Short mmCIF file of C-alpha atoms in Angstrom, two decimals:
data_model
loop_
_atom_site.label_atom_id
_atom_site.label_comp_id
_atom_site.label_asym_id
_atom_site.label_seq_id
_atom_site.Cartn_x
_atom_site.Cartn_y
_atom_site.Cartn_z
CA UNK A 1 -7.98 9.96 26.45
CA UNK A 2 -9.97 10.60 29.78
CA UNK A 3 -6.93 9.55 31.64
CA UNK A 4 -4.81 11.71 29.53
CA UNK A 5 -6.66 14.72 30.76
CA UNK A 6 -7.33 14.02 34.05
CA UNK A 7 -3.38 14.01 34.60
CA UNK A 8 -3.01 17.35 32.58
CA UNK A 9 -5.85 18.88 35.24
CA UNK A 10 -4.17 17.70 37.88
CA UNK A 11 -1.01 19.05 37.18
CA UNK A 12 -2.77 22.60 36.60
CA UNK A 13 -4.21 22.37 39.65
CA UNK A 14 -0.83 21.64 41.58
CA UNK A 15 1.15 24.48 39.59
CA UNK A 16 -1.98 26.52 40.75
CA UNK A 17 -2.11 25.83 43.86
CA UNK A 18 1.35 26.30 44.25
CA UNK A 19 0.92 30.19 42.44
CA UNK A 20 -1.51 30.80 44.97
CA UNK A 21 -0.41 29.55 48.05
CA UNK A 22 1.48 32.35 50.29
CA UNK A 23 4.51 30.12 51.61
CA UNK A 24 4.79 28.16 48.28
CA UNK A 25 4.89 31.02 45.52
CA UNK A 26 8.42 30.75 43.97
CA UNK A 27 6.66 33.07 41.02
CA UNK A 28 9.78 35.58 40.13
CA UNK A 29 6.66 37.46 38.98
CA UNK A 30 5.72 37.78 42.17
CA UNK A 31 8.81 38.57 43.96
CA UNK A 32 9.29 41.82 41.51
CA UNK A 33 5.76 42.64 42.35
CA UNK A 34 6.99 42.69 45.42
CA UNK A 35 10.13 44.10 45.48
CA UNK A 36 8.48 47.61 43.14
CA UNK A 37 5.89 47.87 46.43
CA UNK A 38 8.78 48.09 48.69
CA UNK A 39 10.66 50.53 46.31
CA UNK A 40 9.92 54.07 48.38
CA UNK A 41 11.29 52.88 51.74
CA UNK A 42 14.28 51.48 50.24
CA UNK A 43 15.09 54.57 47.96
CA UNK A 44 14.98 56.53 51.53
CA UNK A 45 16.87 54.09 52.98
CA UNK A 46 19.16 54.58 50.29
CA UNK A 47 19.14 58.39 50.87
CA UNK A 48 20.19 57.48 54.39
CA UNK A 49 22.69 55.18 54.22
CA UNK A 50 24.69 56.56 50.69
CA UNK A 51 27.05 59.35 52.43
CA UNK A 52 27.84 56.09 54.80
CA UNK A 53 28.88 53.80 51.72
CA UNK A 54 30.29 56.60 49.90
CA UNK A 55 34.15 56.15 51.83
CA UNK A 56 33.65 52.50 51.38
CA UNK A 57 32.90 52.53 47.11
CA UNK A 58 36.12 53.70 46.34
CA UNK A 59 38.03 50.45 48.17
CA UNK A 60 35.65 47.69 46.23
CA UNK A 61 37.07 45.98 44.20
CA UNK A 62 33.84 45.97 41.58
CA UNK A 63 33.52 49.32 39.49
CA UNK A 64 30.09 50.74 38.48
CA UNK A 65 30.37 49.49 35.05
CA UNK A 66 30.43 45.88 36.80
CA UNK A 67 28.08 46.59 39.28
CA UNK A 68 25.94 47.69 35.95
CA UNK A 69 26.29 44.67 34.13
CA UNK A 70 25.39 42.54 37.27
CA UNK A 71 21.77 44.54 38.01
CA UNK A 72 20.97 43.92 34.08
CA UNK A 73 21.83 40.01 34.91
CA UNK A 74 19.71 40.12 37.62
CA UNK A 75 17.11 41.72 35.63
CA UNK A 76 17.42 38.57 33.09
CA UNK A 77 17.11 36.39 36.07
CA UNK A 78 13.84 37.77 37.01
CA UNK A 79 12.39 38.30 33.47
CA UNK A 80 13.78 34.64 32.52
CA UNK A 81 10.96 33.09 35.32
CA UNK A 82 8.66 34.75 33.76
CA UNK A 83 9.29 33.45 30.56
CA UNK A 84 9.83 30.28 31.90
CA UNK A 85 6.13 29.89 33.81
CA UNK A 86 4.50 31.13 30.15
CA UNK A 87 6.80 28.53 28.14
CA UNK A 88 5.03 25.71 30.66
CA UNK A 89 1.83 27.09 30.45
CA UNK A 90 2.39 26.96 26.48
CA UNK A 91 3.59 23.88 26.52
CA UNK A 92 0.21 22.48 28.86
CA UNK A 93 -1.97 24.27 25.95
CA UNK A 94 -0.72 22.86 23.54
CA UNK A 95 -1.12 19.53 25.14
CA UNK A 96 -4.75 19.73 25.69
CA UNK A 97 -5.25 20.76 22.32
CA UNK A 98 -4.13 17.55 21.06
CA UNK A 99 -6.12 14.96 18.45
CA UNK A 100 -5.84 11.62 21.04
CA UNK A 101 -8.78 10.85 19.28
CA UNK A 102 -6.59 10.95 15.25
CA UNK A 103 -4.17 9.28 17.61
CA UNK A 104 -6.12 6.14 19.01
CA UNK A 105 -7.44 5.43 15.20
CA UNK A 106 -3.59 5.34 14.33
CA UNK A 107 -2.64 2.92 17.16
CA UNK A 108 -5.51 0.69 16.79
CA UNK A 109 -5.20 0.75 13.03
CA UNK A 110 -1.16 -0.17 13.56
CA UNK A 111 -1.81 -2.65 16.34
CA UNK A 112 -5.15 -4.52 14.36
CA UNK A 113 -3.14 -4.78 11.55
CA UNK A 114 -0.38 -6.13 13.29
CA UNK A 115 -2.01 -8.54 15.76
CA UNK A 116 -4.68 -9.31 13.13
CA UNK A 117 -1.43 -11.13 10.81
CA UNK A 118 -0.05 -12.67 13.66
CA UNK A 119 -3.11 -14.42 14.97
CA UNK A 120 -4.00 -15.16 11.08
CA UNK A 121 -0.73 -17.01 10.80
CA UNK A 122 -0.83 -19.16 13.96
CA UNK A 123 -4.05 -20.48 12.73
CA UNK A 124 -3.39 -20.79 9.42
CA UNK A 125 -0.45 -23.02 10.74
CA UNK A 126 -2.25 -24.90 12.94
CA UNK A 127 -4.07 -25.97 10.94
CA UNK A 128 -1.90 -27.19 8.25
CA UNK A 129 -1.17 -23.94 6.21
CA UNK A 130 -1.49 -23.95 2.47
CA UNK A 131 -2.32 -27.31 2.72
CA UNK A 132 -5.13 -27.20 5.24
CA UNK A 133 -8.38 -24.90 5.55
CA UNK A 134 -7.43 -21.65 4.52
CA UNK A 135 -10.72 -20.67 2.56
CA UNK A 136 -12.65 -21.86 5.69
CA UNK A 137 -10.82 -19.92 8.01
CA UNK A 138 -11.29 -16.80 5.44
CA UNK A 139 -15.04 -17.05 5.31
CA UNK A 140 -15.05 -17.60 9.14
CA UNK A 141 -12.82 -14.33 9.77
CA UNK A 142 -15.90 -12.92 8.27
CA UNK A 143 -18.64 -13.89 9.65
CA UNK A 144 -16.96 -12.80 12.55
CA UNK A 145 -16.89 -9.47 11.19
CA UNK A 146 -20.70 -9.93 10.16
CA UNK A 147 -21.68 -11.03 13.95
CA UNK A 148 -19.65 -7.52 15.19
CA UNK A 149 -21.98 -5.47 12.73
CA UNK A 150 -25.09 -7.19 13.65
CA UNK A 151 -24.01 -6.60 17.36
CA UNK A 152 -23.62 -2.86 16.88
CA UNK A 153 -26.75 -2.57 14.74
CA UNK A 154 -28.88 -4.34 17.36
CA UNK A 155 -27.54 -2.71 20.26
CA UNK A 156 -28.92 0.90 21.47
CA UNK A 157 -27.64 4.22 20.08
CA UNK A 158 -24.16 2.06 18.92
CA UNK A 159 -24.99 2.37 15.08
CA UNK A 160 -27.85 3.11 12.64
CA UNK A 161 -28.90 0.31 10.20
CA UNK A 162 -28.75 1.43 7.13
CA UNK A 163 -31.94 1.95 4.95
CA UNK A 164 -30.60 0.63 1.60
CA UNK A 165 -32.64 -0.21 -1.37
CA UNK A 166 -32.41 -3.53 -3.40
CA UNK A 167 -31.27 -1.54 -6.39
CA UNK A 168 -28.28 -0.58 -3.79
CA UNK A 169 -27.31 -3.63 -2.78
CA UNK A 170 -27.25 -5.12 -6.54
CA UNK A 171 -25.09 -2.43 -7.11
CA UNK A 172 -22.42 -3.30 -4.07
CA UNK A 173 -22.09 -6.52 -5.37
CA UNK A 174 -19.17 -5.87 -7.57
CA UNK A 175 -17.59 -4.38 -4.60
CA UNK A 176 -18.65 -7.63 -2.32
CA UNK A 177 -17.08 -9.87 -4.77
CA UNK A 178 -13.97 -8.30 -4.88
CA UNK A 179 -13.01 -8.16 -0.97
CA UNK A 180 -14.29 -11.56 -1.05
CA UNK A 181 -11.83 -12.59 -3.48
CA UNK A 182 -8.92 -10.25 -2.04
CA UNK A 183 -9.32 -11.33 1.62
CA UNK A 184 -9.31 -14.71 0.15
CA UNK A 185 -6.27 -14.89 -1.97
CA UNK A 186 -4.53 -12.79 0.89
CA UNK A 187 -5.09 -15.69 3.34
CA UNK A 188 -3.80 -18.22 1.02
CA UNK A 189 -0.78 -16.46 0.94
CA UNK A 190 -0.19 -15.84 4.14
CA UNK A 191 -0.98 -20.07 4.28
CA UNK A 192 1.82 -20.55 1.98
CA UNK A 193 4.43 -18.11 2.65
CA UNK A 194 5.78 -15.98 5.40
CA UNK A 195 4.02 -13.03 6.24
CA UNK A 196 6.76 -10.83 5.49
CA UNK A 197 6.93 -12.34 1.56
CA UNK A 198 3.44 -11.75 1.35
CA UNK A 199 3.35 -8.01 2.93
CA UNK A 200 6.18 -7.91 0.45
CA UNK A 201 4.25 -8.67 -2.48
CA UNK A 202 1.16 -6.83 -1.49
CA UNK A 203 2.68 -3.66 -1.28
CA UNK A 204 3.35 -3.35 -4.84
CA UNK A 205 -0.54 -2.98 -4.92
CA UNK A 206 0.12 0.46 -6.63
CA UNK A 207 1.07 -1.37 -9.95
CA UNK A 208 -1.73 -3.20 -10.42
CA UNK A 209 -3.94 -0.26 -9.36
CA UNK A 210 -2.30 1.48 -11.96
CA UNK A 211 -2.57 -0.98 -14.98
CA UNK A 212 -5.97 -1.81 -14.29
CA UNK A 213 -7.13 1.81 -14.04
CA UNK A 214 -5.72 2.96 -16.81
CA UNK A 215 -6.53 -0.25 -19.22
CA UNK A 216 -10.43 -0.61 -17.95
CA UNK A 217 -11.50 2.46 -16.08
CA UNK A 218 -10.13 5.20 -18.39
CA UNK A 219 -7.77 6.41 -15.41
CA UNK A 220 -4.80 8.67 -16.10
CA UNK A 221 -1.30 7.63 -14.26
CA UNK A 222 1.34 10.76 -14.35
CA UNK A 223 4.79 9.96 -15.66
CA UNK A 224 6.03 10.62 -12.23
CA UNK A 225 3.97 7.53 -10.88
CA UNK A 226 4.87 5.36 -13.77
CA UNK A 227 8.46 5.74 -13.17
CA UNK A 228 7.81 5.66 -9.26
CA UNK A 229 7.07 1.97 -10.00
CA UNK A 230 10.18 1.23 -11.06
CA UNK A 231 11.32 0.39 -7.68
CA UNK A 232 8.45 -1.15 -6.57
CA UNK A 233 8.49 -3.88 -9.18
CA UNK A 234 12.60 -3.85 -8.57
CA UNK A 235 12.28 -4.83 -4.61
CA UNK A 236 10.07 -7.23 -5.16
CA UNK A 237 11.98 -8.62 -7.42
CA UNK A 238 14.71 -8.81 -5.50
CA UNK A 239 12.71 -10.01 -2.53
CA UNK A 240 11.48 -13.25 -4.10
CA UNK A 241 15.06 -14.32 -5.57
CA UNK A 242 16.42 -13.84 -1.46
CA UNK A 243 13.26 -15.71 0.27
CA UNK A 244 14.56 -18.99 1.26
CA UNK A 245 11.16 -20.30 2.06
CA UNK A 246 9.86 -18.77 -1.80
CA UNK A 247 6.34 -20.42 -2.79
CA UNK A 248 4.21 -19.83 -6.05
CA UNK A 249 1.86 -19.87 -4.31
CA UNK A 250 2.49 -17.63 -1.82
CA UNK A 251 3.56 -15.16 -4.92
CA UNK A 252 0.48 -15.84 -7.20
CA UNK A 253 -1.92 -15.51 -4.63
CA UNK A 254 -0.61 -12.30 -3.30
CA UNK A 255 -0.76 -10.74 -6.51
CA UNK A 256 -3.92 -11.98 -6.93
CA UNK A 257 -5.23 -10.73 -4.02
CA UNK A 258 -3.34 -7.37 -5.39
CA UNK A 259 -5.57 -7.59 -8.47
CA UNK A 260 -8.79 -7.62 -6.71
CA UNK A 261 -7.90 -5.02 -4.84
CA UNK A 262 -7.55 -2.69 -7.34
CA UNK A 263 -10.56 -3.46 -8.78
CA UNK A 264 -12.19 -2.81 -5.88
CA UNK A 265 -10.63 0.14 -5.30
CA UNK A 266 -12.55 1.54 -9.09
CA UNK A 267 -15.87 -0.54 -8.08
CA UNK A 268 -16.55 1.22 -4.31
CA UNK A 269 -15.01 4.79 -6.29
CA UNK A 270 -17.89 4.14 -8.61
CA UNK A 271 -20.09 3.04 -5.97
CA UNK A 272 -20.39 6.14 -3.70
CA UNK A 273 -20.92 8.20 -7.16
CA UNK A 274 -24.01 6.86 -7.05
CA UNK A 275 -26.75 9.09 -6.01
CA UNK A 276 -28.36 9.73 -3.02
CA UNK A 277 -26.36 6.02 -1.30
CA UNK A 278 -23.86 7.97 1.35
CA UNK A 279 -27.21 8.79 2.95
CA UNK A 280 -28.99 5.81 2.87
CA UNK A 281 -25.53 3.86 4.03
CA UNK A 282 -25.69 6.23 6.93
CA UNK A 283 -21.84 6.49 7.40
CA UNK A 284 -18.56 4.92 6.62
CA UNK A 285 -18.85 2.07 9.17
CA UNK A 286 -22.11 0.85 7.52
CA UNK A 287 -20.09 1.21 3.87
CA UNK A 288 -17.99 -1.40 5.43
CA UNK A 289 -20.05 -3.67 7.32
CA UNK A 290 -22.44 -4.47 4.62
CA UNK A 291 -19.46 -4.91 2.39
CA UNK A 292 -18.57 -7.25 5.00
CA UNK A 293 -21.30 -9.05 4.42
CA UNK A 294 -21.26 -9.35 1.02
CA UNK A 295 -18.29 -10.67 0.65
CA UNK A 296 -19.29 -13.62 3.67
CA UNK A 297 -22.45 -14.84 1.58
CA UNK A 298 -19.98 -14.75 -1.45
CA UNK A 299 -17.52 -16.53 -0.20
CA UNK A 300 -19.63 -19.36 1.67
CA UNK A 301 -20.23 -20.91 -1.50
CA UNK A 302 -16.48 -21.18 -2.43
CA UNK A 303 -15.10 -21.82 0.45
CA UNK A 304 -17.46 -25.14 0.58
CA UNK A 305 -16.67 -26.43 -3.32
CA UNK A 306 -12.56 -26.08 -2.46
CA UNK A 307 -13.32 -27.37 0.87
CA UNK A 308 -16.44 -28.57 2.00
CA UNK A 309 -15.85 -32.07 1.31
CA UNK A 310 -13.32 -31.71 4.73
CA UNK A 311 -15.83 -29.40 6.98
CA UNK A 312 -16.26 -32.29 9.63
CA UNK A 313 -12.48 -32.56 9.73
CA UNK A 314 -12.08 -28.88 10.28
CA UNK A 315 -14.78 -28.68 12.62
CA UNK A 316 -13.56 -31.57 14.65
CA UNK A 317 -9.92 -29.88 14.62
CA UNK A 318 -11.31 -26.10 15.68
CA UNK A 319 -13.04 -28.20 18.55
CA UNK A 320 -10.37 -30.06 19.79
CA UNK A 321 -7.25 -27.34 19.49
CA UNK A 322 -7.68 -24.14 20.88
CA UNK A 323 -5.14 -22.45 18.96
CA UNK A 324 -7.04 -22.34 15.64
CA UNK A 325 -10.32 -21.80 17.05
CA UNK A 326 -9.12 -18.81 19.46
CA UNK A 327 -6.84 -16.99 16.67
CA UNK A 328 -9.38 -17.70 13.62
CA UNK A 329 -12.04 -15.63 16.22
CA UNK A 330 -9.22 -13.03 17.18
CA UNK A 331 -8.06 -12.26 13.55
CA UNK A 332 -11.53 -11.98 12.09
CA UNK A 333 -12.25 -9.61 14.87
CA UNK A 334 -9.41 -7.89 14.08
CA UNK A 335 -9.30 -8.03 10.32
CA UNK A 336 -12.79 -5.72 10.77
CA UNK A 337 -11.63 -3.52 13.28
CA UNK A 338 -7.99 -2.68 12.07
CA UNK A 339 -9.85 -2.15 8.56
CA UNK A 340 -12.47 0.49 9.92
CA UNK A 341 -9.91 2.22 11.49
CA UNK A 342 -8.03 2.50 8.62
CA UNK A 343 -10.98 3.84 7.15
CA UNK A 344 -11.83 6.72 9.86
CA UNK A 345 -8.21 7.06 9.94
CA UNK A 346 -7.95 8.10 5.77
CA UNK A 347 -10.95 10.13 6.82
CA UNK A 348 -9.92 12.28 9.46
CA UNK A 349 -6.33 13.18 7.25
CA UNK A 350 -5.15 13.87 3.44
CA UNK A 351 -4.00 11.25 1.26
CA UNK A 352 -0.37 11.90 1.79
CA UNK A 353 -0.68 11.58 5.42
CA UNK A 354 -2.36 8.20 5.28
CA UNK A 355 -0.06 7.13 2.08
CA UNK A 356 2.89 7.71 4.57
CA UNK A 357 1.11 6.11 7.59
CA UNK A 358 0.27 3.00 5.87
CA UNK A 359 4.09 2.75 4.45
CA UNK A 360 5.14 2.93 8.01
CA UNK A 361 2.29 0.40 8.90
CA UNK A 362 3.91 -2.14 6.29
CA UNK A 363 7.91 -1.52 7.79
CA UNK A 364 6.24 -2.21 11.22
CA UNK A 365 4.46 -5.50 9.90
CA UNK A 366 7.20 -6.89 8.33
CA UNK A 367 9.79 -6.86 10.84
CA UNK A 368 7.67 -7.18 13.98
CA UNK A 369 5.91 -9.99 12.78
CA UNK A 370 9.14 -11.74 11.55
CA UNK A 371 10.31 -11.33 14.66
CA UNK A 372 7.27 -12.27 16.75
CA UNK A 373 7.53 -16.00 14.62
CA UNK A 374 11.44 -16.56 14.20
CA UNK A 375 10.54 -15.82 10.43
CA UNK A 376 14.35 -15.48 8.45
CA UNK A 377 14.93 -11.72 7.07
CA UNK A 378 18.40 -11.96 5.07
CA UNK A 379 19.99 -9.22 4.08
CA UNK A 380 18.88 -9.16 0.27
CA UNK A 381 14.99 -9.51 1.86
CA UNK A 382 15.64 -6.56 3.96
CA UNK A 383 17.03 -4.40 1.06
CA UNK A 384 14.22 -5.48 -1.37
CA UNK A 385 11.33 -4.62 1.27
CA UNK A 386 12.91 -1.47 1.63
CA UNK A 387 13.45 -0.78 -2.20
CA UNK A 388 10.46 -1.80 -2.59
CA UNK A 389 8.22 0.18 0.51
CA UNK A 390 10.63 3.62 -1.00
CA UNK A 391 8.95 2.82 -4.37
CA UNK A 392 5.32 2.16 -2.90
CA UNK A 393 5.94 5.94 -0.73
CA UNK A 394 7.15 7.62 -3.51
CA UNK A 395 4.42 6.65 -5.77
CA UNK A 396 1.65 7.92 -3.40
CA UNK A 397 3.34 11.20 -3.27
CA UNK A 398 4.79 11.36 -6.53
CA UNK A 399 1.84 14.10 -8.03
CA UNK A 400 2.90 16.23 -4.58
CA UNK A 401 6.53 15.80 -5.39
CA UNK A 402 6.66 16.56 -8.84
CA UNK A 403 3.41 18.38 -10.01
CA UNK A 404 4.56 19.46 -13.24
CA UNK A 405 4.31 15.78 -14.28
CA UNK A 406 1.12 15.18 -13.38
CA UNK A 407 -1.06 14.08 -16.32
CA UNK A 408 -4.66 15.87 -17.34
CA UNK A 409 -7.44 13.69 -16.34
CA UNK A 410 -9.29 12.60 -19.45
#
C-alpha cells in the first residue's frame, strides 16, 4: 500500500513539475492563456495587414466556410487538452481513493487458502496420506494457530486479550467442538482424495447448512434456495462418478466435515447473541483465536486415541524429513491466517460480495492446485465442479435474485 502511493505522489509531482516549469509546459490551457493576452496586437496587426491579403483571398483555394470549419477544429484541439489533463487528474483521484486495504484481505485470503491446501497436501502425503497421521497433523496445524495468538496477545499494542468469563467460555464450547471436528474431517479428506474432489464436495456446504437449519434450529430456507440446490447436489454427483482416484473416504469425510460446519455456523450465530460477549471478546480476531484454541485442547485428546499409539513414529518421521515438518508448520500458519482474513474480509463487504468472492476462491483452488500437483481434471470433473460452484453461487444470491420467493422468517 505505502509503495502504491509513493508511486502515485511521484507521478503528481512530475506532471507538476512539468505544469509549472516555463520550457516544459505543453498545457493547451496555457497556450490559449496565452494566445487571449496577445489578442490586441494581433487584431491591429490584423487591421494592418487585411487590405494586403484582401487581393490574395480571392485566389485561395479554401473558402470562408472552410476556413470556418478549420478555426472550430482548432478550437476542439485546444479544448480537447484540457479535457484531457482533467480526465488524468480524474483518473489519479480516483486511484488514491482506492480500498488496497479491502484489497490485501482479498489476496491474502485467496493466496492462504490456496497455499494453505497445497502445503496441507504435501504433508499429508509425506507422510503416508489417509493411511498415515492425518489427525496429528490436524491438531498440530492448530497449535500452530494457538502459538500465533499467544504471540500477538503477548506482544505490545499487537492485540488485546480478551477478558472472557468462565460462563463464556462454557458457552464457546459447542462452537470449539465443531471446528475441531470440521478441520478434522477436512484433513482426512484431503488425506484420502485429491484436493480438487474434496473442494468439490465441500462446496455443497449450502445443503447441509440448509437441512440442518431448518430440521434443528427452526431456520426458514426460501423456495428459491431449495431449488438452487438442485445443481449443487447434481455436480457433485456428477463429480464423484468422473474421479478416477474416487475414495469413501475422501467423500464421507468431506461431508462430514460439511456437517460440522453447518452446525457451527448456528452455534457461533447463537453465540454472539449472547449478551454483553462482542465486548468482552474484544474483536473478531479474538472470536477466532480462542475458537482456535478450543478446538486444539479438543482435538488433543482424539487425535491421541486414533493415533497416539504411533506418536514416536510420527515424531521420529517429522524429525528426519523436512517436508512434513516444514508444510505441517506452513499450513497451520496458514489455515489461521487465510481464515481471519476471510473473516475481516466478510466484514468489511455484504454477503453477496463475499458469497461471490468465495465462489471464485473455490474455481481458483480447484484448478490451481490440480495443476500445482499433476492432479487429473477430466472433462466430466470439470463440468460437475462447475455445475456444481453455479449451484453453490446461485444459492447465496438466490433471496437477491428472486425476492418474491423468499420465505417469512418464523
Amino acid at each position: 500500500m505505502f509503495v502504491g502511493r509513493c508511486s502515485v505522489i511521484v507521478i503528481v509531482a512530475a506532471v507538476a513539475a512539468l505544469q509549472c516549469s516555463p520550457t516544459l509546459a505543453f498545457s493547451p490551457v496555457r497556450k490559449a492563456a496565452a494566445s487571449r493576452a496577445e489578442l490586441p496586437t494581433q487584431r491591429a496587426n490584423n487591421g494592418v495587414h487585411r487590405q494586403r491579403l484582401q487581393p490574395l483571398r480571392s485566389e485561395l483555394p479554401i473558402s470562408n466556410d472552410e476556413l470556418a470549419v478549420n478555426g472550430g477544429t482548432m478550437a476542439k484541439v485546444a479544448n480537447g487538452g484540457a479535457t484531457a489533463e482533467g480526465g488524468i487528474k480524474g483518473i489519479m483521484k480516483k486511484f488514491m481513493r482506492a480500498d488496497f486495504l479491502l484489497l490485501s484481505y482479498f489476496a491474502f485470503w485467496y493466496l492462504g487458502n490456496y497455499y494453505y491446501n497445497l502445503t496441507n497436501k504435501i504433508a499429508l502425503k509425506a507422510a503416508g496420506g489417509a493411511a498415515g497421521f492425518p489427525a496429528l497433523i490436524s491438531t498440530a496445524q492448530l497449535g500452530v494457530g494457538v502459538l500465533y495468538s499467544a504471540f500477538l496477545w503477548l506482544a505490545p499494542d499487537a492485540r488485546k486479550v480478551p477478558r472472557l468469563k468462565l460462563s463464556d467460555i462454557v458457552s464457546m464450547l459447542p462452537v470449539g467442538f465443531c471446528m475441531a471436528f470440521a478441520h478434522g474431517a477436512s484433513v482426512l479428506a484431503l488425506s484420502a482424495g485429491t484436493v480438487s474432489f474434496g473442494q468439490i464436495v465441500k462446496a455443497c456446504e449450502p445443503a447441509f447448512a440448509a437441512v440442518i437449519g431448518v430440521s434443528l434450529y427452526s431456520k426458514t430456507v426460501s423456495t428459491a434456495r431449495w431449488v438452487a440446490l438442485i445443481p449443487v447436489i447434481l455436480g457433485v454427483v456428477i463429480a464423484s462418478v468422473s474421479e478416477l482416484s474416487f475414495s469413501w473416504v475422501a467423500l464421507i469425510s468431506a461431508c462430514t466435515a460439511n456437517t460440522f460446519a453447518a452446525f457451527k455456523a448456528n452455534e457461533n450465530k447463537r453465540l454472539m447473541d449472547t449478551e454483553g460477549i462482542r465486548d468482552r471478546l474484544g474483536s473478531v480476531g479474538n472470536q477466532f483465536a480462542v475458537t482456535t484454541l478450543l478446538s486444539f485442547l479438543i482435538s488433543v485428546p482424539f487425535a491421541l486415541a486414533k493415533e497416539g499409539g504411533r506418536i514416536g513414529e510420527f515424531i521420529e518421521l517429522a524429525k528426519t524429513n523436512p517436508v512434513i515438518m516444514n508444510n505441517m508448520l506452513s499450513s497451520g500458519l496458514l489455515f489461521y491466517l487465510y481464515n481471519e482474513m476471510a473473516t475481516l474480509t466478510i466484514k468489511k463487504t455484504g454477503a453477496v460480495t463475499a458469497s461471490v468472492a468465495n465462489t471464485a476462491k473455490r474455481v481458483i483452488v480447484i484448478i490451481g492446485v490440480a495443476i500445482a500437483l499433476n492432479e487429473p481434471l477430466s472433462t466430466p470433473k470439470l463440468v460437475g465442479s462447475a455445475i456444481c460452484i453455479a449451484g453453490v453461487l446461485l444459492y447465496s444470491n438466490a433471496d437477491t435474485l428472486f425476492p418474491g420467493k423468499k420465505a417469512k422468517a418464523t
